mmCIF file of C-alpha atoms in Angstrom:
data_model
loop_
_atom_site.group_PDB
_atom_site.id
_atom_site.type_symbol
_atom_site.label_atom_id
_atom_site.label_comp_id
_atom_site.label_asym_id
_atom_site.label_seq_id
_atom_site.Cartn_x
_atom_site.Cartn_y
_atom_site.Cartn_z
ATOM 1 C CA VAL A 1 -14.728 38.347 -22.807
ATOM 2 C CA ILE A 2 -16.064 34.875 -23.610
ATOM 3 C CA THR A 3 -19.882 34.587 -23.646
ATOM 4 C CA GLY A 4 -20.519 31.330 -25.532
ATOM 5 C CA LEU A 5 -19.109 27.854 -25.139
ATOM 6 C CA SER A 6 -19.699 24.405 -26.750
ATOM 7 C CA VAL A 7 -18.105 21.002 -26.885
ATOM 8 C CA ALA A 8 -18.360 17.777 -28.866
ATOM 9 C CA THR A 9 -16.498 14.986 -27.112
ATOM 10 C CA ALA A 10 -16.371 11.301 -26.323
ATOM 11 C CA LEU A 11 -17.694 12.353 -22.809
ATOM 12 C CA GLY A 12 -20.685 14.241 -24.130
ATOM 13 C CA PHE A 13 -21.976 17.094 -26.205
ATOM 14 C CA GLU A 14 -23.856 18.965 -23.526
ATOM 15 C CA LEU A 15 -21.773 21.041 -21.121
ATOM 16 C CA ASP A 16 -23.403 19.668 -17.976
ATOM 17 C CA ARG A 17 -22.883 16.033 -18.991
ATOM 18 C CA PHE A 18 -19.304 16.707 -20.122
ATOM 19 C CA TRP A 19 -18.437 18.363 -16.865
ATOM 20 C CA ALA A 20 -20.002 15.673 -14.729
ATOM 21 C CA ASN A 21 -18.039 13.040 -16.647
ATOM 22 C CA LEU A 22 -14.781 14.976 -16.247
ATOM 23 C CA LEU A 23 -15.342 15.332 -12.459
ATOM 24 C CA SER A 24 -16.157 11.597 -12.058
ATOM 25 C CA GLY A 25 -12.946 10.552 -13.879
ATOM 26 C CA ALA A 26 -14.906 8.820 -16.653
ATOM 27 C CA CYS A 27 -12.997 7.674 -19.773
ATOM 28 C CA GLY A 28 -14.195 8.122 -23.297
ATOM 29 C CA ILE A 29 -11.480 6.092 -24.995
ATOM 30 C CA SER A 30 -12.712 2.889 -26.657
ATOM 31 C CA ARG A 31 -12.259 0.579 -29.565
ATOM 32 C CA VAL A 32 -12.421 2.384 -32.972
ATOM 33 C CA PRO A 33 -15.534 0.970 -34.636
ATOM 34 C CA ASN A 34 -14.358 0.921 -38.200
ATOM 35 C CA VAL A 35 -11.135 -1.089 -37.418
ATOM 36 C CA PRO A 36 -11.732 -4.747 -38.191
ATOM 37 C CA THR A 37 -10.869 -7.266 -35.526
ATOM 38 C CA ASP A 38 -8.236 -8.868 -37.730
ATOM 39 C CA SER A 39 -6.636 -5.611 -38.665
ATOM 40 C CA PRO A 40 -2.812 -5.539 -38.452
ATOM 41 C CA LEU A 41 -2.864 -2.110 -36.843
ATOM 42 C CA PRO A 42 -1.091 -2.393 -33.485
ATOM 43 C CA VAL A 43 -3.381 0.272 -31.923
ATOM 44 C CA LYS A 44 -7.139 -0.009 -32.234
ATOM 45 C CA HIS A 45 -8.608 2.412 -29.731
ATOM 46 C CA ALA A 46 -9.219 6.206 -29.610
ATOM 47 C CA GLY A 47 -11.482 8.803 -28.074
ATOM 48 C CA CYS A 48 -14.507 8.061 -30.334
ATOM 49 C CA LEU A 49 -17.735 10.087 -30.382
ATOM 50 C CA ASP A 50 -20.937 8.249 -29.587
ATOM 51 C CA GLU A 51 -22.862 8.004 -32.884
ATOM 52 C CA ALA A 52 -26.272 8.353 -31.311
ATOM 53 C CA ALA A 53 -25.176 11.466 -29.375
ATOM 54 C CA LEU A 54 -23.703 12.911 -32.578
ATOM 55 C CA ALA A 55 -26.977 12.322 -34.468
ATOM 56 C CA THR A 56 -28.996 14.025 -31.765
ATOM 57 C CA ALA A 57 -26.555 16.996 -31.647
ATOM 58 C CA LEU A 58 -26.850 17.457 -35.516
ATOM 59 C CA ALA A 59 -30.606 17.099 -35.397
ATOM 60 C CA ARG A 60 -30.852 19.972 -32.880
ATOM 61 C CA PHE A 61 -29.576 22.411 -35.510
ATOM 62 C CA GLN A 62 -30.966 20.594 -38.539
ATOM 63 C CA LEU A 63 -27.506 19.877 -39.847
ATOM 64 C CA ASP A 64 -27.267 17.488 -42.828
ATOM 65 C CA ASP A 65 -23.783 17.970 -44.105
ATOM 66 C CA PRO A 66 -22.463 14.548 -45.328
ATOM 67 C CA ASP A 67 -18.937 14.901 -43.915
ATOM 68 C CA ARG A 68 -18.037 14.253 -40.250
ATOM 69 C CA ALA A 69 -15.401 17.034 -40.010
ATOM 70 C CA GLN A 70 -17.894 19.544 -41.261
ATOM 71 C CA GLN A 71 -20.636 18.187 -39.083
ATOM 72 C CA LEU A 72 -18.469 18.768 -35.946
ATOM 73 C CA ALA A 73 -17.536 22.276 -37.021
ATOM 74 C CA LEU A 74 -21.148 23.159 -37.804
ATOM 75 C CA TYR A 75 -22.320 21.903 -34.442
ATOM 76 C CA ALA A 76 -19.492 23.580 -32.465
ATOM 77 C CA VAL A 77 -20.303 26.989 -34.020
ATOM 78 C CA GLY A 78 -24.055 26.630 -33.622
ATOM 79 C CA ALA A 79 -23.990 25.432 -30.051
ATOM 80 C CA ALA A 80 -21.593 28.231 -28.998
ATOM 81 C CA LEU A 81 -23.826 30.851 -30.590
ATOM 82 C CA GLU A 82 -26.826 29.352 -28.857
ATOM 83 C CA ASN A 83 -25.003 29.302 -25.485
ATOM 84 C CA ALA A 84 -24.234 33.015 -25.974
ATOM 85 C CA GLY A 85 -27.886 33.808 -26.539
ATOM 86 C CA LEU A 86 -27.431 34.499 -30.294
ATOM 87 C CA PRO A 87 -29.779 33.193 -33.099
ATOM 88 C CA THR A 88 -28.880 29.967 -34.848
ATOM 89 C CA ASP A 89 -31.683 29.757 -37.480
ATOM 90 C CA GLY A 90 -29.942 32.067 -39.973
ATOM 91 C CA SER A 91 -32.869 34.504 -39.846
ATOM 92 C CA VAL A 92 -30.597 37.544 -39.241
ATOM 93 C CA GLU A 93 -27.096 38.447 -40.247
ATOM 94 C CA LEU A 94 -24.529 38.365 -37.490
ATOM 95 C CA PRO A 95 -21.401 40.599 -37.971
ATOM 96 C CA HIS A 96 -19.189 38.084 -36.216
ATOM 97 C CA ASP A 97 -15.775 37.117 -37.471
ATOM 98 C CA LEU A 98 -15.228 33.335 -37.621
ATOM 99 C CA VAL A 99 -11.856 31.748 -36.897
ATOM 100 C CA LEU A 100 -12.149 28.022 -37.280
ATOM 101 C CA GLY A 101 -9.354 25.546 -36.608
ATOM 102 C CA THR A 102 -8.769 22.094 -37.941
ATOM 103 C CA GLY A 103 -5.768 19.912 -38.011
ATOM 104 C CA HIS A 104 -6.866 17.168 -40.485
ATOM 105 C CA GLY A 105 -9.497 19.086 -42.443
ATOM 106 C CA ASN A 106 -11.870 16.768 -44.290
ATOM 107 C CA VAL A 107 -9.264 14.092 -44.628
ATOM 108 C CA GLY A 108 -11.702 11.194 -44.549
ATOM 109 C CA TYR A 109 -13.375 12.435 -47.717
ATOM 110 C CA THR A 110 -10.136 13.229 -49.547
ATOM 111 C CA ASN A 111 -8.884 9.733 -48.745
ATOM 112 C CA GLU A 112 -12.098 8.295 -50.062
ATOM 113 C CA ALA A 113 -11.906 10.425 -53.205
ATOM 114 C CA ALA A 114 -8.333 9.293 -53.879
ATOM 115 C CA ALA A 115 -9.386 5.617 -53.519
ATOM 116 C CA ILE A 116 -12.284 6.085 -55.935
ATOM 117 C CA PHE A 117 -9.959 7.653 -58.576
ATOM 118 C CA HIS A 118 -7.363 4.868 -58.397
ATOM 119 C CA ARG A 119 -9.951 2.151 -58.319
ATOM 120 C CA ASP A 120 -12.707 3.369 -60.679
ATOM 121 C CA GLY A 121 -11.096 6.307 -62.600
ATOM 122 C CA TYR A 122 -11.752 9.898 -63.264
ATOM 123 C CA ARG A 123 -15.455 9.800 -64.190
ATOM 124 C CA LYS A 124 -16.431 8.291 -60.832
ATOM 125 C CA LEU A 125 -15.253 11.253 -58.904
ATOM 126 C CA ARG A 126 -18.043 13.399 -57.598
ATOM 127 C CA PRO A 127 -18.244 16.850 -59.244
ATOM 128 C CA THR A 128 -18.298 18.312 -55.758
ATOM 129 C CA THR A 129 -14.980 16.761 -54.821
ATOM 130 C CA VAL A 130 -13.010 20.030 -54.886
ATOM 131 C CA ILE A 131 -15.633 21.848 -52.818
ATOM 132 C CA ARG A 132 -15.814 19.164 -50.151
ATOM 133 C CA ALA A 133 -11.964 18.915 -49.938
ATOM 134 C CA MET A 134 -11.244 22.607 -49.642
ATOM 135 C CA PHE A 135 -9.450 23.237 -46.306
ATOM 136 C CA ASN A 136 -11.435 26.417 -45.733
ATOM 137 C CA ARG A 137 -14.773 24.710 -46.149
ATOM 138 C CA PRO A 138 -15.622 24.277 -42.395
ATOM 139 C CA ALA A 139 -15.354 28.043 -41.887
ATOM 140 C CA ASN A 140 -17.241 29.013 -45.029
ATOM 141 C CA VAL A 141 -20.064 26.420 -44.558
ATOM 142 C CA SER A 142 -20.512 27.508 -40.925
ATOM 143 C CA SER A 143 -20.617 31.213 -41.963
ATOM 144 C CA ILE A 144 -23.223 30.382 -44.578
ATOM 145 C CA ARG A 145 -25.341 28.304 -42.172
ATOM 146 C CA TYR A 146 -25.406 30.925 -39.439
ATOM 147 C CA ARG A 147 -25.058 34.020 -41.544
ATOM 148 C CA LEU A 148 -21.752 35.202 -40.017
ATOM 149 C CA THR A 149 -20.749 38.095 -42.222
ATOM 150 C CA GLY A 150 -17.432 39.088 -40.674
ATOM 151 C CA SER A 151 -14.057 37.629 -41.736
ATOM 152 C CA SER A 152 -14.227 33.813 -42.119
ATOM 153 C CA PHE A 153 -11.125 31.641 -42.344
ATOM 154 C CA VAL A 154 -9.371 28.435 -41.149
ATOM 155 C CA VAL A 155 -6.249 28.121 -39.084
ATOM 156 C CA SER A 156 -4.240 24.895 -38.831
ATOM 157 C CA CYS A 157 -1.421 24.477 -36.325
ATOM 158 C CA ALA A 158 -1.605 20.793 -35.397
ATOM 159 C CA CYS A 159 -2.567 20.310 -31.740
ATOM 160 C CA ALA A 160 -2.225 24.069 -30.918
ATOM 161 C CA THR A 161 -4.978 24.849 -33.399
ATOM 162 C CA GLY A 162 -7.896 25.415 -31.061
ATOM 163 C CA ALA A 163 -5.900 27.759 -28.828
ATOM 164 C CA ILE A 164 -4.483 29.620 -31.844
ATOM 165 C CA ALA A 165 -8.077 30.099 -33.131
ATOM 166 C CA LEU A 166 -9.175 31.516 -29.858
ATOM 167 C CA GLY A 167 -6.127 33.696 -29.612
ATOM 168 C CA ASP A 168 -6.605 35.124 -33.068
ATOM 169 C CA ALA A 169 -10.254 35.861 -32.390
ATOM 170 C CA PHE A 170 -9.238 37.563 -29.123
ATOM 171 C CA ILE A 171 -6.726 39.738 -30.972
ATOM 172 C CA ARG A 172 -9.277 40.714 -33.566
ATOM 173 C CA VAL A 173 -11.724 41.795 -30.885
ATOM 174 C CA ARG A 174 -9.153 43.450 -28.559
ATOM 175 C CA PHE A 175 -7.673 45.610 -31.305
ATOM 176 C CA GLY A 176 -10.894 46.742 -32.887
ATOM 177 C CA LEU A 177 -11.038 44.565 -35.954
ATOM 178 C CA ALA A 178 -14.329 43.179 -34.789
ATOM 179 C CA ASP A 179 -16.749 43.646 -31.854
ATOM 180 C CA GLN A 180 -17.749 39.982 -31.872
ATOM 181 C CA ALA A 181 -16.058 36.854 -33.094
ATOM 182 C CA VAL A 182 -16.576 33.081 -32.964
ATOM 183 C CA ALA A 183 -13.616 30.841 -32.418
ATOM 184 C CA ALA A 184 -14.032 27.066 -33.018
ATOM 185 C CA CYS A 185 -12.073 23.975 -33.775
ATOM 186 C CA ALA A 186 -13.118 20.552 -35.081
ATOM 187 C CA ASP A 187 -11.047 17.565 -35.939
ATOM 188 C CA THR A 188 -11.409 13.822 -36.692
ATOM 189 C CA GLY A 189 -8.689 11.563 -38.068
ATOM 190 C CA LEU A 190 -10.289 8.171 -37.380
ATOM 191 C CA ASP A 191 -11.044 7.175 -40.959
ATOM 192 C CA LEU A 192 -9.079 4.043 -41.559
ATOM 193 C CA PRO A 193 -6.295 5.393 -43.859
ATOM 194 C CA THR A 194 -5.540 8.393 -41.474
ATOM 195 C CA PHE A 195 -5.723 6.216 -38.405
ATOM 196 C CA ALA A 196 -3.333 3.773 -40.027
ATOM 197 C CA ALA A 197 -0.941 6.598 -40.891
ATOM 198 C CA TRP A 198 -0.792 7.601 -37.198
ATOM 199 C CA ASN A 199 -0.172 4.006 -36.308
ATOM 200 C CA ARG A 200 2.826 4.077 -38.718
ATOM 201 C CA LEU A 201 4.194 7.261 -37.138
ATOM 202 C CA GLY A 202 4.860 5.246 -34.020
ATOM 203 C CA VAL A 203 3.656 7.718 -31.365
ATOM 204 C CA LEU A 204 0.475 5.927 -30.338
ATOM 205 C CA SER A 205 0.102 4.123 -27.053
ATOM 206 C CA LYS A 206 0.044 0.315 -27.364
ATOM 207 C CA ILE A 207 -1.261 -0.317 -23.915
ATOM 208 C CA PRO A 208 -4.066 -2.722 -24.808
ATOM 209 C CA GLU A 209 -6.663 -1.581 -22.247
ATOM 210 C CA PRO A 210 -8.340 1.511 -23.756
ATOM 211 C CA GLU A 211 -9.219 3.046 -20.409
ATOM 212 C CA ARG A 212 -5.592 2.769 -19.248
ATOM 213 C CA SER A 213 -3.845 3.588 -22.498
ATOM 214 C CA SER A 214 -3.481 7.426 -22.160
ATOM 215 C CA ARG A 215 -1.249 8.315 -19.224
ATOM 216 C CA PRO A 216 0.142 11.881 -19.509
ATOM 217 C CA PHE A 217 3.103 12.442 -17.147
ATOM 218 C CA ASP A 218 2.866 8.936 -15.714
ATOM 219 C CA LEU A 219 6.029 6.888 -15.398
ATOM 220 C CA LYS A 220 4.457 4.082 -17.387
ATOM 221 C CA ARG A 221 3.135 6.241 -20.271
ATOM 222 C CA ALA A 222 3.537 4.721 -23.684
ATOM 223 C CA GLY A 223 2.425 7.356 -26.165
ATOM 224 C CA LEU A 224 -0.619 9.322 -27.162
ATOM 225 C CA VAL A 225 -4.109 8.180 -27.833
ATOM 226 C CA MET A 226 -5.988 9.777 -30.745
ATOM 227 C CA GLY A 227 -9.504 11.221 -30.431
ATOM 228 C CA GLU A 228 -12.057 13.354 -32.223
ATOM 229 C CA GLY A 229 -14.172 16.303 -31.226
ATOM 230 C CA ALA A 230 -14.859 19.938 -31.403
ATOM 231 C CA ALA A 231 -15.325 23.096 -29.294
ATOM 232 C CA GLY A 232 -16.609 26.597 -29.921
ATOM 233 C CA PHE A 233 -16.400 30.036 -28.233
ATOM 234 C CA VAL A 234 -18.047 33.386 -28.690
ATOM 235 C CA VAL A 235 -15.673 36.257 -27.922
ATOM 236 C CA GLU A 236 -16.872 39.876 -27.774
ATOM 237 C CA THR A 237 -15.996 43.205 -26.206
ATOM 238 C CA LEU A 238 -17.120 43.779 -22.657
ATOM 239 C CA GLU A 239 -19.342 46.554 -23.865
ATOM 240 C CA SER A 240 -21.063 44.211 -26.399
ATOM 241 C CA ALA A 241 -21.697 41.526 -23.730
ATOM 242 C CA GLN A 242 -23.072 44.029 -21.210
ATOM 243 C CA ALA A 243 -25.353 45.610 -23.807
ATOM 244 C CA ARG A 244 -26.787 42.161 -24.638
ATOM 245 C CA GLY A 245 -27.138 41.265 -20.947
ATOM 246 C CA VAL A 246 -25.587 37.897 -21.253
ATOM 247 C CA GLU A 247 -23.508 35.733 -18.892
ATOM 248 C CA ILE A 248 -19.760 36.433 -19.104
ATOM 249 C CA LEU A 249 -17.767 33.075 -18.659
ATOM 250 C CA ALA A 250 -14.305 34.619 -18.442
ATOM 251 C CA GLU A 251 -12.060 37.419 -19.593
ATOM 252 C CA VAL A 252 -9.193 36.734 -21.976
ATOM 253 C CA VAL A 253 -6.218 38.696 -20.625
ATOM 254 C CA GLY A 254 -3.052 37.160 -22.157
ATOM 255 C CA TYR A 255 -1.984 35.432 -25.375
ATOM 256 C CA GLY A 256 1.496 34.359 -26.497
ATOM 257 C CA SER A 257 2.587 32.271 -29.490
ATOM 258 C CA THR A 258 5.915 31.248 -30.795
ATOM 259 C CA CYS A 259 7.579 28.749 -33.061
ATOM 260 C CA ASP A 260 10.460 26.481 -32.174
ATOM 261 C CA ALA A 261 11.893 26.770 -35.701
ATOM 262 C CA LYS A 262 13.989 23.665 -34.975
ATOM 263 C CA HIS A 263 12.223 20.411 -35.545
ATOM 264 C CA ILE A 264 8.910 19.116 -37.043
ATOM 265 C CA VAL A 265 8.083 16.821 -34.095
ATOM 266 C CA ALA A 266 10.711 17.289 -31.240
ATOM 267 C CA PRO A 267 9.657 20.109 -28.916
ATOM 268 C CA ASP A 268 11.948 22.889 -27.747
ATOM 269 C CA SER A 269 11.537 24.220 -24.260
ATOM 270 C CA ALA A 270 13.107 27.664 -24.914
ATOM 271 C CA GLN A 271 10.373 28.754 -27.284
ATOM 272 C CA GLN A 272 7.613 27.254 -25.137
ATOM 273 C CA VAL A 273 8.835 29.302 -22.223
ATOM 274 C CA ARG A 274 8.741 32.415 -24.463
ATOM 275 C CA ALA A 275 5.068 31.780 -25.352
ATOM 276 C CA VAL A 276 4.143 31.572 -21.667
ATOM 277 C CA GLN A 277 6.195 34.660 -20.878
ATOM 278 C CA LYS A 278 4.521 36.605 -23.720
ATOM 279 C CA ALA A 279 1.141 35.673 -22.362
ATOM 280 C CA LEU A 280 2.126 36.746 -18.834
ATOM 281 C CA ALA A 281 3.485 40.015 -20.100
ATOM 282 C CA MET A 282 0.321 40.862 -22.145
ATOM 283 C CA ALA A 283 -1.770 40.152 -19.025
ATOM 284 C CA GLY A 284 0.592 42.190 -16.759
ATOM 285 C CA LEU A 285 0.862 39.231 -14.362
ATOM 286 C CA ALA A 286 3.694 37.775 -12.287
ATOM 287 C CA PRO A 287 4.038 34.020 -12.521
ATOM 288 C CA GLU A 288 2.807 33.506 -8.948
ATOM 289 C CA GLN A 289 -0.523 35.082 -9.801
ATOM 290 C CA ILE A 290 -1.515 32.099 -11.934
ATOM 291 C CA GLY A 291 -3.799 29.817 -9.856
ATOM 292 C CA TYR A 292 -4.167 26.810 -12.224
ATOM 293 C CA ILE A 293 -2.491 25.358 -15.351
ATOM 294 C CA ASN A 294 -4.172 23.113 -17.841
ATOM 295 C CA ALA A 295 -1.245 21.318 -19.353
ATOM 296 C CA HIS A 296 -0.778 19.952 -22.843
ATOM 297 C CA GLY A 297 0.344 16.579 -21.697
ATOM 298 C CA THR A 298 0.466 14.318 -24.751
ATOM 299 C CA GLY A 299 1.629 11.265 -22.862
ATOM 300 C CA THR A 300 4.728 10.765 -25.088
ATOM 301 C CA GLU A 301 8.048 10.106 -23.531
ATOM 302 C CA LEU A 302 9.772 13.328 -24.646
ATOM 303 C CA ALA A 303 7.032 15.887 -24.845
ATOM 304 C CA ASP A 304 5.895 15.522 -21.229
ATOM 305 C CA VAL A 305 9.393 15.956 -19.883
ATOM 306 C CA VAL A 306 10.020 19.003 -22.029
ATOM 307 C CA GLU A 307 6.669 20.598 -20.951
ATOM 308 C CA ALA A 308 7.404 20.044 -17.298
ATOM 309 C CA ALA A 309 10.789 21.701 -17.734
ATOM 310 C CA THR A 310 9.131 24.612 -19.608
ATOM 311 C CA LEU A 311 6.709 25.205 -16.714
ATOM 312 C CA ARG A 312 9.481 25.197 -14.162
ATOM 313 C CA ALA A 313 11.645 27.559 -16.207
ATOM 314 C CA ALA A 314 8.670 29.952 -16.805
ATOM 315 C CA PHE A 315 7.352 29.924 -13.200
ATOM 316 C CA GLY A 316 10.320 29.241 -11.113
ATOM 317 C CA THR A 317 9.635 27.983 -7.579
ATOM 318 C CA SER A 318 6.008 29.275 -7.752
ATOM 319 C CA ILE A 319 5.190 26.238 -9.989
ATOM 320 C CA ASP A 320 5.234 24.086 -6.830
ATOM 321 C CA ALA A 321 2.062 25.692 -5.537
ATOM 322 C CA ILE A 322 0.119 25.845 -8.843
ATOM 323 C CA PRO A 323 -2.377 22.965 -9.487
ATOM 324 C CA VAL A 324 -1.793 21.272 -12.847
ATOM 325 C CA THR A 325 -4.060 18.867 -14.692
ATOM 326 C CA ASN A 326 -4.714 17.424 -18.157
ATOM 327 C CA THR A 327 -7.667 15.639 -19.651
ATOM 328 C CA LYS A 328 -6.120 13.565 -22.465
ATOM 329 C CA ALA A 329 -6.394 10.396 -20.412
ATOM 330 C CA GLN A 330 -10.156 10.814 -20.512
ATOM 331 C CA LEU A 331 -10.689 12.224 -23.972
ATOM 332 C CA GLY A 332 -7.715 11.190 -26.031
ATOM 333 C CA HIS A 333 -5.628 13.599 -28.109
ATOM 334 C CA LEU A 334 -8.211 15.429 -30.297
ATOM 335 C CA MET A 335 -5.438 16.884 -32.582
ATOM 336 C CA GLY A 336 -6.783 20.188 -34.071
ATOM 337 C CA ALA A 337 -9.559 20.226 -31.491
ATOM 338 C CA THR A 338 -7.671 19.212 -28.392
ATOM 339 C CA ALA A 339 -6.552 22.648 -27.280
ATOM 340 C CA GLY A 340 -10.140 23.991 -27.675
ATOM 341 C CA VAL A 341 -11.731 21.260 -25.723
ATOM 342 C CA GLU A 342 -9.068 21.603 -22.979
ATOM 343 C CA LEU A 343 -9.731 25.378 -22.967
ATOM 344 C CA ALA A 344 -13.428 24.669 -22.488
ATOM 345 C CA THR A 345 -12.488 22.503 -19.601
ATOM 346 C CA THR A 346 -10.513 25.399 -18.130
ATOM 347 C CA LEU A 347 -13.521 27.685 -18.495
ATOM 348 C CA LEU A 348 -15.759 25.180 -16.679
ATOM 349 C CA ILE A 349 -13.201 24.969 -13.837
ATOM 350 C CA LEU A 350 -13.467 28.757 -13.444
ATOM 351 C CA LYS A 351 -17.300 28.549 -13.441
ATOM 352 C CA HIS A 352 -17.713 25.645 -11.002
ATOM 353 C CA GLY A 353 -14.778 26.170 -8.650
ATOM 354 C CA GLN A 354 -13.542 22.515 -8.964
ATOM 355 C CA ILE A 355 -10.501 21.066 -10.720
ATOM 356 C CA PRO A 356 -11.016 17.487 -12.057
ATOM 357 C CA PRO A 357 -8.123 15.153 -11.168
ATOM 358 C CA CYS A 358 -5.758 13.629 -13.612
ATOM 359 C CA ARG A 359 -6.830 10.104 -14.714
ATOM 360 C CA ASN A 360 -4.205 7.334 -14.866
ATOM 361 C CA LEU A 361 -1.548 9.388 -13.142
ATOM 362 C CA ASP A 362 -0.710 6.556 -10.807
ATOM 363 C CA GLU A 363 3.014 7.226 -10.565
ATOM 364 C CA PRO A 364 4.136 10.644 -11.757
ATOM 365 C CA ASP A 365 7.408 10.584 -13.631
ATOM 366 C CA PRO A 366 9.997 12.205 -11.340
ATOM 367 C CA ARG A 367 11.286 14.043 -14.325
ATOM 368 C CA CYS A 368 7.962 15.921 -14.422
ATOM 369 C CA PRO A 369 7.890 17.452 -10.886
ATOM 370 C CA LEU A 370 4.632 19.391 -11.063
ATOM 371 C CA ASN A 371 1.780 19.864 -8.592
ATOM 372 C CA PHE A 372 -0.654 17.508 -10.197
ATOM 373 C CA VAL A 373 -4.243 17.144 -8.935
ATOM 374 C CA ARG A 374 -4.790 13.470 -8.341
ATOM 375 C CA GLY A 375 -7.385 11.123 -6.810
ATOM 376 C CA GLU A 376 -10.288 13.562 -6.106
ATOM 377 C CA PRO A 377 -11.505 16.850 -7.485
ATOM 378 C CA LEU A 378 -9.839 19.850 -5.960
ATOM 379 C CA ALA A 379 -12.037 22.749 -4.736
ATOM 380 C CA ALA A 380 -10.397 25.935 -5.980
ATOM 381 C CA ARG A 381 -11.335 29.381 -7.247
ATOM 382 C CA PRO A 382 -8.271 30.678 -9.088
ATOM 383 C CA GLU A 383 -8.518 34.194 -10.442
ATOM 384 C CA TYR A 384 -6.071 33.603 -13.311
ATOM 385 C CA VAL A 385 -5.544 30.375 -15.195
ATOM 386 C CA LEU A 386 -3.133 29.353 -18.006
ATOM 387 C CA LYS A 387 -3.812 27.002 -20.840
ATOM 388 C CA ASN A 388 -0.760 25.976 -22.856
ATOM 389 C CA SER A 389 -0.554 24.035 -26.091
ATOM 390 C CA PHE A 390 2.572 22.815 -27.818
ATOM 391 C CA ALA A 391 2.202 21.267 -31.281
ATOM 392 C CA PHE A 392 3.949 19.288 -34.001
ATOM 393 C CA GLY A 393 5.641 21.755 -36.256
ATOM 394 C CA GLY A 394 6.859 23.697 -33.272
ATOM 395 C CA THR A 395 3.836 25.957 -32.781
ATOM 396 C CA ASN A 396 3.503 27.013 -29.162
ATOM 397 C CA CYS A 397 0.477 28.868 -27.634
ATOM 398 C CA ALA A 398 -0.286 30.115 -24.225
ATOM 399 C CA LEU A 399 -3.653 31.645 -23.166
ATOM 400 C CA ILE A 400 -4.461 33.257 -19.788
ATOM 401 C CA LEU A 401 -8.076 33.699 -18.673
ATOM 402 C CA ARG A 402 -9.478 35.671 -15.677
ATOM 403 C CA ARG A 403 -12.435 34.503 -13.674
ATOM 404 C CA TRP A 404 -15.167 37.028 -14.240
ATOM 405 C CA SER A 405 -16.688 38.839 -11.321
ATOM 406 C CA ALA A 406 -18.967 41.861 -12.064
#
């Protein structure tokens, strides 16, 4: 079961504020502050975190790490522990495993270090460069800060990372490798060199108005919009949660993961279908028992069509009755954190009994015939929900949660 939850997003760091902004259709996509006005970059907007809100969030846990990626990881882990009623001051050891996901790692710092070396030479590199650039640093620093003494490691699977982290934590608890685990994800790729590289890849939306630029499944979609953020979850056995007397947010009942093994960026529906089917089989569910789907929905021309085909293939005619939404039009694509934040959205839907509508879905692409929630929030209390994530590299992940009732 999941007993702790946290988010760090362009729509807020506190769960109540985040949820209210989702329901209202607010958009967190704005001009990237560090991109100069005269920059030749064709795309200059993303789902950027509010600097004042970030500073307040870090101060809450007395976090002073110099690197943004690590800051987000530390916050996500700490806030999830706090939400689960666990200590965050490091005064006691916690036996929790930690599975922490990131897509870019500390790429902003590694880019900076490379620039320093080429400009100023070897002796100007910081002695701590290796330690700050290690890809496993977010997990290890978080374990040290909160004294998490179980297994501690990083997973990286592009935009499926957050879901894979939760899935791996679930497997570790379900099969007795741990009684408690923390799954978290944190990512930012908005330092100028990384953001420029994404511009060069040619997948970013060039729609000039930030609030209209991300349009998953819409006929006029023009590509994805980057973002930054984090999410955290505490996963534990039912017996552990009941012994602690804490609120249970949901039960994890199904997990499936596959790899396309075909192309580094072009998705393959067949293996996406297998991931969903594996999750359904683990949960012991028929497709028609799923009451809501949180779609991946990147907003790219190809991926949205492939995902829609995947859902129709996996669910058959029952897909016509299942509400489908996606939040990337409000938050941007958070890369290694996107699946985690969208999973957090799914948990909040289970808790509050409302499904936020899809923003910017003015004219659904007829090649994506799904039951999208549009216009106003939909009152619904599904028992089972699906979160799917399909990533660059061909990594596919499907997670099924059950609304908890004692």
